[in-house]
Short mmCIF file of C-alpha atoms in Angstrom, two decimals:
data_model
loop_
_atom_site.label_atom_id
_atom_site.label_comp_id
_atom_site.label_asym_id
_atom_site.label_seq_id
_atom_site.Cartn_x
_atom_site.Cartn_y
_atom_site.Cartn_z
CA MET N 1 18.66 82.53 71.48
CA SER N 2 15.28 83.58 71.21
CA SER N 3 13.09 80.69 69.84
CA ILE N 4 9.01 80.01 69.12
CA VAL N 5 8.13 77.08 71.11
CA ILE N 6 5.07 75.24 69.54
CA GLU N 7 3.80 72.85 71.66
CA ASN N 8 0.77 70.18 70.77
CA ILE N 9 -0.73 72.86 69.10
CA SER N 10 -5.02 72.15 68.00
CA LYS N 11 -7.23 74.08 67.03
CA ASN N 12 -10.60 73.04 66.09
CA PHE N 13 -13.69 75.37 64.27
CA GLY N 14 -16.81 73.64 65.39
CA SER N 15 -16.42 70.03 63.93
CA VAL N 16 -13.08 71.27 61.77
CA LYS N 17 -10.12 70.28 62.99
CA ALA N 18 -7.76 72.78 61.43
CA LEU N 19 -4.85 71.94 63.68
CA ASN N 20 -3.84 68.62 65.48
CA HIS N 21 -0.93 68.19 67.93
CA ILE N 22 1.99 70.28 65.96
CA ASN N 23 5.33 70.66 67.23
CA LEU N 24 7.89 72.98 66.09
CA GLU N 25 10.25 75.07 66.71
CA LEU N 26 10.94 78.76 65.26
CA THR N 27 14.63 79.88 66.56
CA GLU N 28 15.97 82.51 65.23
CA HIS N 29 17.81 84.57 62.03
CA LYS N 30 16.44 82.14 59.83
CA ILE N 31 14.22 82.42 56.35
CA TYR N 32 11.01 79.54 57.08
CA GLY N 33 9.45 78.22 54.49
CA LEU N 34 5.67 76.85 55.47
CA LEU N 35 3.59 75.22 52.66
CA GLY N 36 1.06 73.52 52.66
CA ARG N 37 -1.91 72.96 50.38
CA ASN N 38 -5.41 74.92 50.87
CA GLY N 39 -6.93 73.97 54.28
CA ALA N 40 -3.91 73.10 55.37
CA GLY N 41 -3.45 74.90 58.32
CA LYS N 42 -0.82 77.11 57.80
CA THR N 43 -2.77 80.62 57.63
CA THR N 44 -4.18 78.89 61.30
CA LEU N 45 -0.96 78.33 62.79
CA LEU N 46 0.10 81.68 61.95
CA ASN N 47 -2.75 83.35 63.40
CA LEU N 48 -2.39 81.60 66.53
CA ILE N 49 1.15 82.75 66.84
CA ASN N 50 0.00 85.97 66.18
CA ASN N 51 -2.15 86.47 68.98
CA ARG N 52 -5.51 86.44 66.70
CA LEU N 53 -6.71 83.35 67.76
CA PHE N 54 -6.88 81.06 70.63
CA PRO N 55 -5.74 77.67 70.40
CA SER N 56 -8.48 74.38 71.30
CA GLU N 57 -5.55 72.82 73.40
CA GLY N 58 -1.30 73.05 74.06
CA GLN N 59 0.17 76.53 74.11
CA ILE N 60 3.29 78.52 72.15
CA LEU N 61 6.10 79.76 73.48
CA PHE N 62 8.96 82.20 73.39
CA ASP N 63 11.38 82.17 74.97
CA GLY N 64 9.84 79.62 77.61
CA ILE N 65 6.71 82.30 78.09
CA ASN N 66 3.75 82.10 76.76
CA ILE N 67 2.89 84.24 74.33
CA GLU N 68 -1.07 84.74 74.55
CA ASN N 69 -1.75 88.49 74.87
CA ASN N 70 1.60 88.88 75.80
CA SER N 71 1.84 92.50 74.47
CA SER N 72 5.60 92.32 75.49
CA ILE N 73 6.10 89.29 73.56
CA GLN N 74 3.84 90.10 70.60
CA ASN N 75 5.78 93.68 70.15
CA GLN N 76 8.90 91.07 68.75
CA PHE N 77 6.60 90.01 66.09
CA TYR N 78 5.25 91.37 63.32
CA PHE N 79 2.19 89.44 60.78
CA ILE N 80 1.25 90.87 57.22
CA GLY N 81 -1.82 88.14 56.59
CA GLU N 82 -3.81 88.06 53.86
CA LYS N 83 -6.99 89.33 55.60
CA SER N 84 -5.94 92.48 56.09
CA LEU N 85 -6.41 94.12 59.56
CA TYR N 86 -5.47 97.85 58.63
CA PRO N 87 -8.22 100.25 58.83
CA ASP N 88 -9.63 100.66 55.24
CA SER N 89 -10.05 104.59 55.36
CA MET N 90 -6.36 104.48 56.21
CA LYS N 91 -4.23 105.93 53.66
CA VAL N 92 -0.49 104.95 53.22
CA LYS N 93 1.38 107.58 55.02
CA ALA N 94 -0.68 107.36 57.60
CA LEU N 95 0.06 104.23 58.12
CA TYR N 96 3.19 104.71 58.29
CA LYS N 97 3.22 107.00 60.82
CA TYR N 98 1.16 104.94 63.16
CA THR N 99 2.87 102.16 62.80
CA LYS N 100 6.51 104.03 63.78
CA MET N 101 4.14 105.14 67.00
CA PHE N 102 3.14 101.40 68.08
CA HIS N 103 6.76 100.24 66.91
CA PRO N 104 9.53 102.44 67.75
CA ASP N 105 12.05 100.20 65.36
CA PHE N 106 10.19 101.33 62.57
CA ASP N 107 12.23 102.81 60.39
CA GLU N 108 10.17 105.24 57.75
CA THR N 109 13.58 106.49 56.14
CA TYR N 110 13.41 102.92 54.18
CA ALA N 111 9.62 102.56 54.00
CA TYR N 112 10.00 105.11 51.60
CA LYS N 113 13.24 104.66 49.84
CA LEU N 114 10.92 100.99 49.73
CA SER N 115 7.44 102.48 48.02
CA GLU N 116 9.56 104.41 45.75
CA MET N 117 10.83 101.61 44.07
CA PHE N 118 7.35 99.42 44.59
CA GLY N 119 5.76 102.72 42.94
CA VAL N 120 3.41 103.04 45.57
CA PRO N 121 0.84 106.16 45.33
CA LEU N 122 1.67 107.04 49.69
CA LYS N 123 -2.08 109.26 49.42
CA LYS N 124 -3.98 107.16 48.54
CA LYS N 125 -6.52 104.94 51.47
CA LEU N 126 -5.89 101.37 51.57
CA SER N 127 -8.47 100.18 50.72
CA SER N 128 -8.67 101.92 46.93
CA LEU N 129 -5.28 99.97 46.31
CA SER N 130 -5.05 97.17 43.86
CA THR N 131 -4.46 93.66 45.91
CA GLY N 132 -0.86 93.81 44.36
CA TYR N 133 -0.60 97.04 45.45
CA LYS N 134 -2.31 96.37 48.83
CA SER N 135 0.27 93.29 49.20
CA ILE N 136 3.05 95.18 48.57
CA VAL N 137 2.16 97.85 50.70
CA LYS N 138 2.13 95.07 53.62
CA ASN N 139 5.42 93.74 52.86
CA ILE N 140 6.95 96.94 52.92
CA VAL N 141 5.23 97.99 56.57
CA ALA N 142 6.49 94.07 57.17
CA LEU N 143 10.37 94.79 56.14
CA SER N 144 10.07 97.99 57.97
CA VAL N 145 9.32 97.30 60.86
CA ASN N 146 12.41 95.28 62.55
CA VAL N 147 11.11 93.27 64.74
CA PRO N 148 13.29 90.17 65.72
CA PHE N 149 10.35 87.67 63.85
CA VAL N 150 8.31 88.05 61.06
CA PHE N 151 5.51 85.87 59.21
CA PHE N 152 4.37 86.60 56.04
CA ASP N 153 0.79 84.69 55.05
CA GLU N 154 1.11 84.77 51.11
CA PRO N 155 2.72 87.45 50.85
CA ILE N 156 3.18 87.89 47.06
CA LEU N 157 -0.87 87.78 46.11
CA GLY N 158 -1.04 89.44 43.35
CA LEU N 159 2.28 91.12 42.48
CA ASP N 160 3.50 91.08 39.04
CA ALA N 161 6.76 88.35 38.21
CA ASN N 162 9.01 92.02 37.79
CA HIS N 163 7.47 93.12 41.71
CA ARG N 164 7.24 89.93 42.94
CA GLU N 165 11.39 89.76 41.60
CA LEU N 166 11.42 92.63 43.78
CA PHE N 167 10.52 91.65 46.50
CA TYR N 168 12.23 88.24 47.28
CA LYS N 169 15.43 91.05 46.33
CA VAL N 170 14.73 93.86 49.53
CA LEU N 171 14.39 90.45 51.25
CA ILE N 172 17.46 89.36 50.56
CA GLU N 173 19.13 91.95 51.29
CA LYS N 174 17.33 93.14 54.31
CA TYR N 175 18.18 89.76 55.95
CA ILE N 176 21.94 89.73 54.88
CA ASP N 177 21.55 93.76 56.32
CA GLN N 178 19.91 93.10 59.30
CA PRO N 179 19.19 89.11 60.17
CA ALA N 180 15.45 88.25 61.83
CA THR N 181 13.60 85.47 61.11
CA TYR N 182 11.36 85.45 58.64
CA VAL N 183 8.38 83.08 57.68
CA LEU N 184 7.14 82.82 54.57
CA SER N 185 3.97 80.82 53.93
CA THR N 186 3.06 80.56 50.00
CA HIS N 187 2.19 78.68 47.40
CA LEU N 188 4.75 79.89 45.09
CA ILE N 189 7.27 77.18 46.12
CA GLU N 190 9.58 77.36 42.88
CA GLU N 191 10.14 81.10 43.65
CA VAL N 192 10.64 81.13 47.23
CA SER N 193 12.73 77.50 47.39
CA ASN N 194 15.80 79.38 46.59
CA ILE N 195 15.65 81.72 49.54
CA ILE N 196 13.95 79.59 52.07
CA GLU N 197 17.07 77.86 53.86
CA GLU N 198 13.91 75.89 56.30
CA VAL N 199 11.15 74.12 55.36
CA ILE N 200 7.74 73.12 57.21
CA ILE N 201 5.34 70.71 55.90
CA ILE N 202 1.68 70.94 57.06
CA LYS N 203 -0.50 68.34 56.10
CA ASN N 204 -4.15 68.28 57.02
CA GLY N 205 -3.22 69.51 59.73
CA GLU N 206 -0.56 68.67 60.37
CA VAL N 207 3.39 69.20 60.46
CA ILE N 208 5.01 66.25 58.56
CA LYS N 209 8.32 67.78 57.32
CA ASN N 210 10.33 69.85 60.42
CA GLU N 211 14.23 70.01 58.21
CA SER N 212 16.46 72.33 56.44
CA LYS N 213 16.14 72.18 53.16
CA GLU N 214 19.62 70.92 52.03
CA ALA N 215 18.57 67.92 53.85
CA LEU N 216 15.10 67.10 52.49
CA LEU N 217 15.76 67.94 49.29
CA ASP N 218 19.08 65.27 50.11
CA ASN N 219 16.66 62.90 51.31
CA GLY N 220 15.14 62.96 47.69
CA TYR N 221 15.83 61.56 44.19
CA SER N 222 13.67 60.62 40.99
CA ILE N 223 14.63 57.55 39.01
CA SER N 224 12.89 58.00 35.40
CA GLY N 225 12.61 55.08 33.00
CA PRO N 226 10.79 51.51 31.56
CA THR N 227 7.90 51.64 33.99
CA GLY N 228 9.16 47.95 34.13
CA LEU N 229 12.47 48.47 35.56
CA VAL N 230 11.36 51.66 37.51
CA GLU N 231 9.00 49.56 39.58
CA SER N 232 11.79 46.82 40.63
CA TYR N 233 14.10 49.30 41.60
CA CYS N 234 11.08 50.71 43.61
CA SER N 235 10.98 48.02 44.89
CA GLY N 236 11.54 47.98 48.64
CA LYS N 237 11.98 51.72 48.76
CA GLU N 238 10.09 54.70 50.47
CA LEU N 239 7.83 55.87 47.25
CA ILE N 240 6.29 58.83 47.49
CA GLY N 241 4.82 59.31 43.63
CA PHE N 242 5.43 58.46 41.19
CA ASP N 243 4.14 59.94 36.96
CA THR N 244 3.20 58.00 34.00
CA LEU N 245 3.71 58.42 30.68
CA GLY N 246 3.67 55.71 28.24
CA GLY N 247 5.60 53.03 28.83
CA LEU N 248 7.79 55.17 30.89
CA ARG N 249 7.58 56.03 34.69
CA SER N 250 9.59 58.85 36.91
CA ALA N 251 8.98 57.87 41.23
CA TYR N 252 10.19 59.76 43.77
CA ILE N 253 11.31 58.36 46.38
CA VAL N 254 13.02 59.42 49.78
CA GLY N 255 16.10 58.16 50.84
CA LYS N 256 20.01 58.05 49.51
CA PRO N 257 19.64 56.64 45.82
CA ASP N 258 21.29 52.97 45.26
CA GLU N 259 25.30 53.93 44.49
CA ASN N 260 24.61 51.77 41.79
CA ILE N 261 21.72 52.30 39.53
CA PRO N 262 20.09 50.32 36.84
CA GLN N 263 21.31 50.51 33.30
CA GLY N 264 18.32 52.41 31.54
CA LEU N 265 16.90 54.00 34.42
CA GLU N 266 18.67 57.85 35.06
CA LEU N 267 18.75 59.62 38.52
CA SER N 268 17.72 63.76 39.48
CA GLY N 269 17.42 65.60 42.46
CA MET N 270 14.23 66.54 42.97
CA ASP N 271 13.27 70.47 42.86
CA LEU N 272 11.48 70.86 46.37
CA GLN N 273 7.90 71.65 44.31
CA LYS N 274 8.97 68.96 43.51
CA LEU N 275 8.94 67.31 46.17
CA PHE N 276 6.35 69.26 48.63
CA ILE N 277 3.43 67.43 45.40
CA GLN N 278 4.49 64.56 46.03
CA LEU N 279 4.08 64.80 49.54
CA THR N 280 1.25 66.11 49.36
CA ASN N 281 -0.47 64.19 47.67
CA ILE N 282 -3.34 62.51 49.01
CA MET R 1 -0.52 102.38 76.36
CA SER R 2 0.10 105.51 76.21
CA GLN R 3 -0.10 104.82 72.04
CA LEU R 4 -3.31 103.27 72.23
CA ILE R 5 -5.03 106.19 73.83
CA LYS R 6 -2.99 108.61 71.49
CA TYR R 7 -4.87 106.99 68.71
CA GLN R 8 -8.06 106.91 69.90
CA LEU R 9 -8.08 110.17 70.72
CA LEU R 10 -6.84 111.22 67.40
CA GLN R 11 -9.22 109.03 65.47
CA LEU R 12 -12.08 110.78 67.70
CA LYS R 13 -11.01 113.97 67.37
CA ASN R 14 -12.16 115.39 63.51
CA SER R 15 -15.63 113.55 64.74
CA PHE R 16 -15.50 115.47 67.41
CA ILE R 17 -14.83 118.65 65.56
CA ILE R 18 -17.60 118.24 63.15
CA PHE R 19 -20.64 117.16 65.95
CA ALA R 20 -19.29 120.25 67.69
CA LEU R 21 -19.16 122.77 64.44
CA ILE R 22 -23.08 121.44 64.05
CA LEU R 23 -24.00 121.82 67.05
CA PHE R 24 -22.70 125.90 66.51
CA GLY R 25 -24.18 125.91 63.81
CA LEU R 26 -27.54 124.79 65.00
CA LEU R 27 -27.09 127.33 68.50
CA ILE R 28 -26.53 130.02 65.62
CA PHE R 29 -28.96 129.36 63.14
CA GLY R 30 -31.30 128.59 66.07
CA GLY R 31 -31.00 131.57 67.65
CA ILE R 32 -30.98 134.19 64.37
CA THR R 33 -33.95 132.00 63.54
CA LEU R 34 -35.94 132.37 67.15
CA TYR R 35 -35.76 136.05 67.63
CA ILE R 36 -36.77 136.11 64.59
CA PHE R 37 -39.89 134.74 64.73
CA ALA R 38 -40.47 133.65 68.42
CA ASP R 39 -43.22 134.55 70.79
CA SER R 40 -42.30 137.08 73.25
CA ASN R 41 -43.63 135.94 75.95
CA GLY R 42 -41.21 133.01 76.49
CA ALA R 43 -43.00 129.99 74.85
CA SER R 44 -39.67 128.96 72.58
CA SER R 45 -37.72 126.39 74.33
CA VAL R 46 -34.16 125.11 73.20
CA ASN R 47 -33.11 121.57 74.22
CA GLY R 48 -31.50 118.77 73.87
CA THR R 49 -27.71 119.54 73.04
CA GLU R 50 -27.09 116.47 76.37
CA PHE R 51 -28.99 114.47 74.87
CA SER R 52 -27.44 114.43 71.37
CA MET R 53 -23.58 114.08 73.32
CA VAL R 54 -24.97 111.00 75.22
CA ILE R 55 -26.06 109.67 71.70
CA PHE R 56 -22.83 110.96 69.40
CA ILE R 57 -20.83 108.94 72.78
CA PHE R 58 -22.94 106.43 72.31
CA VAL R 59 -22.58 105.85 68.30
CA ILE R 60 -18.87 106.55 67.90
CA PHE R 61 -18.16 103.64 71.10
CA VAL R 62 -20.03 100.94 69.36
CA CYS R 63 -18.39 102.17 65.68
CA CYS R 64 -14.65 102.45 66.95
CA PHE R 65 -14.09 99.34 68.75
CA GLY R 66 -14.21 96.96 65.85
CA GLU R 67 -11.26 98.66 63.33
CA ASN R 68 -9.31 100.20 66.39
CA PHE R 69 -9.48 96.32 68.09
CA ARG R 70 -7.88 95.04 65.02
CA PHE R 71 -5.59 97.03 64.41
CA PHE R 72 -4.14 97.29 67.91
CA ILE R 73 -4.61 93.34 67.84
CA GLN R 74 -1.95 93.57 63.83
CA ASN R 75 0.58 96.04 66.44
CA GLY R 76 0.89 93.30 68.73
CA LYS R 77 -0.83 95.28 71.53
CA SER R 78 -2.76 92.24 74.15
CA ARG R 79 -6.54 92.78 74.60
CA LYS R 80 -5.58 93.99 78.05
CA GLU R 81 -3.97 96.50 77.28
CA ILE R 82 -6.82 97.13 74.16
CA PHE R 83 -9.27 96.91 77.35
CA THR R 84 -7.99 99.58 78.98
CA SER R 85 -7.24 101.66 76.75
CA VAL R 86 -10.74 102.11 75.90
CA ILE R 87 -11.84 102.50 78.94
CA PHE R 88 -9.54 105.42 79.34
CA THR R 89 -10.01 106.71 76.77
CA GLU R 90 -13.53 106.81 77.11
CA ILE R 91 -12.49 108.59 80.65
CA ILE R 92 -10.64 111.32 78.93
CA THR R 93 -13.48 111.99 75.61
CA SER R 94 -16.03 112.52 78.52
CA PHE R 95 -14.68 114.72 80.31
CA GLY R 96 -13.80 117.00 77.44
CA MET R 97 -17.25 116.94 76.37
CA THR R 98 -18.60 117.65 79.95
CA ILE R 99 -16.56 120.68 79.70
CA PHE R 100 -17.75 120.89 76.52
CA ILE R 101 -20.90 120.71 77.57
CA LEU R 102 -20.69 123.07 80.77
CA ILE R 103 -19.15 125.73 78.01
CA PHE R 104 -22.09 125.58 75.64
CA ASN R 105 -24.68 125.52 77.37
CA PHE R 106 -22.57 128.76 78.99
CA ILE R 107 -23.12 130.40 75.45
CA SER R 108 -26.55 129.24 75.11
CA ASN R 109 -27.92 130.26 78.00
CA VAL R 110 -26.12 133.83 77.31
CA VAL R 111 -27.66 133.71 73.61
CA PHE R 112 -31.09 132.61 74.27
CA ASN R 113 -32.38 134.88 76.33
CA ARG R 114 -34.57 134.12 79.35
CA SER R 115 -37.42 136.34 78.78
CA ILE R 116 -37.93 135.28 75.09
CA ILE R 117 -36.36 131.60 74.63
CA ALA R 118 -36.06 129.02 77.64
CA TYR R 119 -32.70 127.07 76.97
CA SER R 120 -33.09 124.24 78.94
CA SER R 121 -30.18 121.84 79.99
CA LEU R 122 -30.76 118.31 80.65
CA ILE R 123 -30.14 118.29 84.47
CA GLU R 124 -32.18 121.53 85.06
CA GLN R 125 -35.47 120.07 83.06
CA MET R 126 -35.05 116.51 85.36
CA TYR R 127 -34.16 117.74 88.61
CA GLY R 128 -35.56 121.38 87.34
CA GLU R 129 -33.02 125.15 88.17
CA ASN R 130 -30.79 127.27 90.45
CA LEU R 131 -30.35 123.11 92.21
CA PHE R 132 -27.49 123.06 94.68
CA GLY R 133 -27.13 126.83 94.76
CA PHE R 134 -23.54 127.69 94.25
CA MET R 135 -22.35 124.54 93.46
CA LYS R 136 -24.40 123.93 90.95
CA TYR R 137 -21.73 123.32 88.13
CA ILE R 138 -19.55 121.36 90.16
CA VAL R 139 -23.32 119.33 90.11
CA GLN R 140 -23.71 119.42 86.17
CA PHE R 141 -20.27 118.31 85.43
CA ILE R 142 -20.78 115.26 87.70
CA PHE R 143 -23.96 114.16 86.12
CA ILE R 144 -22.90 114.97 82.28
CA PHE R 145 -19.96 113.33 83.20
CA ALA R 146 -21.48 110.40 84.29
CA THR R 147 -23.76 110.00 81.32
CA LEU R 148 -21.34 110.13 79.07
CA LEU R 149 -19.37 107.69 80.81
CA VAL R 150 -22.38 104.94 81.17
CA SER R 151 -23.10 106.16 77.55
CA GLY R 152 -20.05 105.54 75.96
CA SER R 153 -19.39 102.37 77.48
CA PHE R 154 -22.64 101.03 76.58
CA GLY R 155 -21.73 101.93 73.09
CA PHE R 156 -18.43 99.87 74.22
CA LEU R 157 -20.40 97.11 74.90
CA ILE R 158 -22.25 96.43 71.86
CA ALA R 159 -19.16 96.55 69.99
CA THR R 160 -17.86 94.66 72.35
CA TRP R 161 -20.62 92.00 71.51
CA PHE R 162 -21.20 91.96 67.82
CA ASN R 163 -18.11 91.33 67.48
CA ARG R 164 -17.27 88.17 69.21
CA ALA R 165 -21.42 87.59 68.07
CA GLY R 166 -21.08 84.96 64.70
CA LYS R 167 -24.10 85.61 62.05
CA ILE R 168 -27.12 85.01 63.71
CA GLY R 169 -25.67 86.62 66.90
CA ARG R 170 -24.86 89.44 65.13
CA ILE R 171 -28.47 90.13 63.36
CA LEU R 172 -29.67 89.48 66.82
CA ILE R 173 -27.77 92.47 68.07
CA ALA R 174 -28.45 94.36 65.28
CA ALA R 175 -32.43 94.06 64.83
CA GLY R 176 -32.98 92.45 68.60
CA VAL R 177 -31.77 95.17 70.76
CA PRO R 178 -33.45 98.37 69.03
CA THR R 179 -36.35 95.80 69.03
CA PHE R 180 -36.55 95.17 72.64
CA LEU R 181 -35.53 98.23 73.61
CA PHE R 182 -38.41 100.56 71.40
CA VAL R 183 -40.92 98.02 70.77
CA LEU R 184 -41.09 94.98 73.18
CA PHE R 185 -40.12 96.42 76.50
CA PRO R 186 -43.16 99.22 76.12
CA THR R 187 -45.32 96.49 75.32
CA LEU R 188 -44.37 95.43 78.53
CA LEU R 189 -45.14 97.43 79.90
CA GLY R 190 -48.19 98.59 78.76
CA ILE R 191 -49.24 94.73 79.24
CA PHE R 192 -48.27 94.62 82.61
CA PRO R 193 -48.90 97.74 84.30
CA SER R 194 -47.33 96.30 87.86
CA LEU R 195 -43.74 95.70 86.01
CA ARG R 196 -45.04 99.51 84.21
CA LEU R 197 -44.98 100.59 88.88
CA LEU R 198 -41.85 98.41 89.38
CA ILE R 199 -39.75 99.85 86.78
CA GLY R 200 -41.13 103.62 87.04
CA ASN R 201 -40.07 103.08 91.05
CA PHE R 202 -36.66 101.84 90.16
CA LEU R 203 -35.98 104.75 87.83
CA LEU R 204 -37.71 107.43 90.27
CA TYR R 205 -35.29 106.00 92.98
CA SER R 206 -32.47 105.41 91.08
CA LEU R 207 -32.11 108.67 89.17
CA GLY R 208 -32.37 110.35 92.16
CA LEU R 209 -36.52 112.08 90.50
CA LYS R 210 -38.09 111.00 93.72
CA SER R 211 -35.71 113.33 95.97
CA ASN R 212 -34.16 115.50 92.60
CA ASN R 213 -30.58 114.39 93.31
CA PRO R 214 -28.74 114.27 89.98
CA LEU R 215 -25.66 113.21 92.98
CA ILE R 216 -27.83 109.90 92.95
CA ALA R 217 -27.83 109.63 89.28
CA SER R 218 -24.68 109.94 88.91
CA LEU R 219 -24.18 107.33 91.48
CA THR R 220 -26.36 104.94 88.98
CA PHE R 221 -24.44 105.66 86.01
CA VAL R 222 -20.70 105.11 87.52
CA ILE R 223 -21.55 101.64 88.92
CA THR R 224 -23.59 101.08 85.01
CA PHE R 225 -20.24 101.70 83.94
CA ILE R 226 -18.55 99.49 86.16
CA ILE R 227 -20.67 96.79 85.18
CA PHE R 228 -20.76 97.52 81.18
CA SER R 229 -17.22 97.56 81.37
CA ILE R 230 -16.61 94.42 83.59
CA ILE R 231 -18.89 92.69 80.58
CA SER R 232 -16.92 94.31 78.30
CA PHE R 233 -13.51 92.82 79.75
CA PHE R 234 -14.63 89.11 80.00
CA ILE R 235 -15.31 89.59 76.08
CA VAL R 236 -12.91 91.45 74.89
CA GLN R 237 -10.26 88.79 76.51
CA ARG R 238 -11.52 85.90 73.76
CA THR R 239 -12.20 87.72 71.41
CA GLU R 240 -10.33 86.86 68.02
CA ALA R 241 -9.45 88.48 64.95
CA LYS R 242 -10.77 87.80 62.11
#
């Protein structure tokens, strides 16, 4: 089974430590959600995996081989970032043609089919596309390139609700049809929570959670009720955050709930976004 | 690797076609104008095509690197592969343009009748005419090829350096290099006659002007191409795609 192993990776930009001794493993045929607040280090990590930046410490291995400046390995990854590395003056059609030149498995027919679904103007230059359509074109290329590991950094930037829905649908269909590993880094957690299987949460350059979505959500719950009751319930438990409204409080707890919940308190599951917010609040 | 070379050559194709059309346009326009207005005792002259090619190849390698580098990184290519492909592209481009120049010079010599207008190539201007007898075209080929090679590699070096540099570094390169070459350096030569003599002698010997041998200049250019390429290699290896 192929996997990307990130060993003790750190990255400094001058005096700023963007990543601090990250250890992770990305295995094949999974959809990962790479979540984190602004400036947490998600894009830096993706840039390191995809050979755009060099680590200050540590190494990244693919099947035991260092990925740095290794074409045969990098050809198995495809990364679309917020910042486009495509030539601005290139037309959409030409982009598909040249991507096919570099990636023989690039499915041009599928790319054109997706372009029609999304309404992409093929003869336009990339620089003249709107923000949304730039994201769409990048997504289409990433979905058509047919490599084992595909990384998306903010794939739904600028997309309207219809296009976002279509993107998720197409991604799932592609995943079912030709399984690969997809890593999605996004701020719209509520929307992607239905499609991701594994969750990686980065906070201040460190990984604070790296587990399956089910395990993460199973291991957290919310308890609501009068403030005093909630406070006494929470005593001795791993409290990660709370919201107060008047005399009522909602507390977010890591762990399994007690078998008997005191009367007056209401137990509910935590959704991924709420859990993320509570885990990453300063 | 071949994909990278093919891509770069495809990107250069249009620029080269436009440049060639301009040159031939100037040839036709210049030819007609000079025939109408030129002095019949051969006082008019036409030259500078090779030098324009030298500048052209310098400019294309300065301009293309950044965009191509980022696109190649996007498509999973290693920096070593990118560097090697640029070197091969330089060699192929220089070879092709050398053939073009030789054909262009031949046509120009036919168009410009020497009794009215003197057309002189760069090698003839520097080393005189009728050099090396029947080997003339081979020597011309080697000389022009080496000149274009060193010019392209200098453009590549500037481009890699510029891409690697930070904001201040880029300002220093963009403003500093031309200022040094065209202002500071000539000023220093003017102020220090000993430096002028040293540089002058170095150029006379390294360009084969002392011995009137363009092959010495060709060797100097090839060595300089190798030095520039080695420096570019080390710069490219640590360039981040941002």
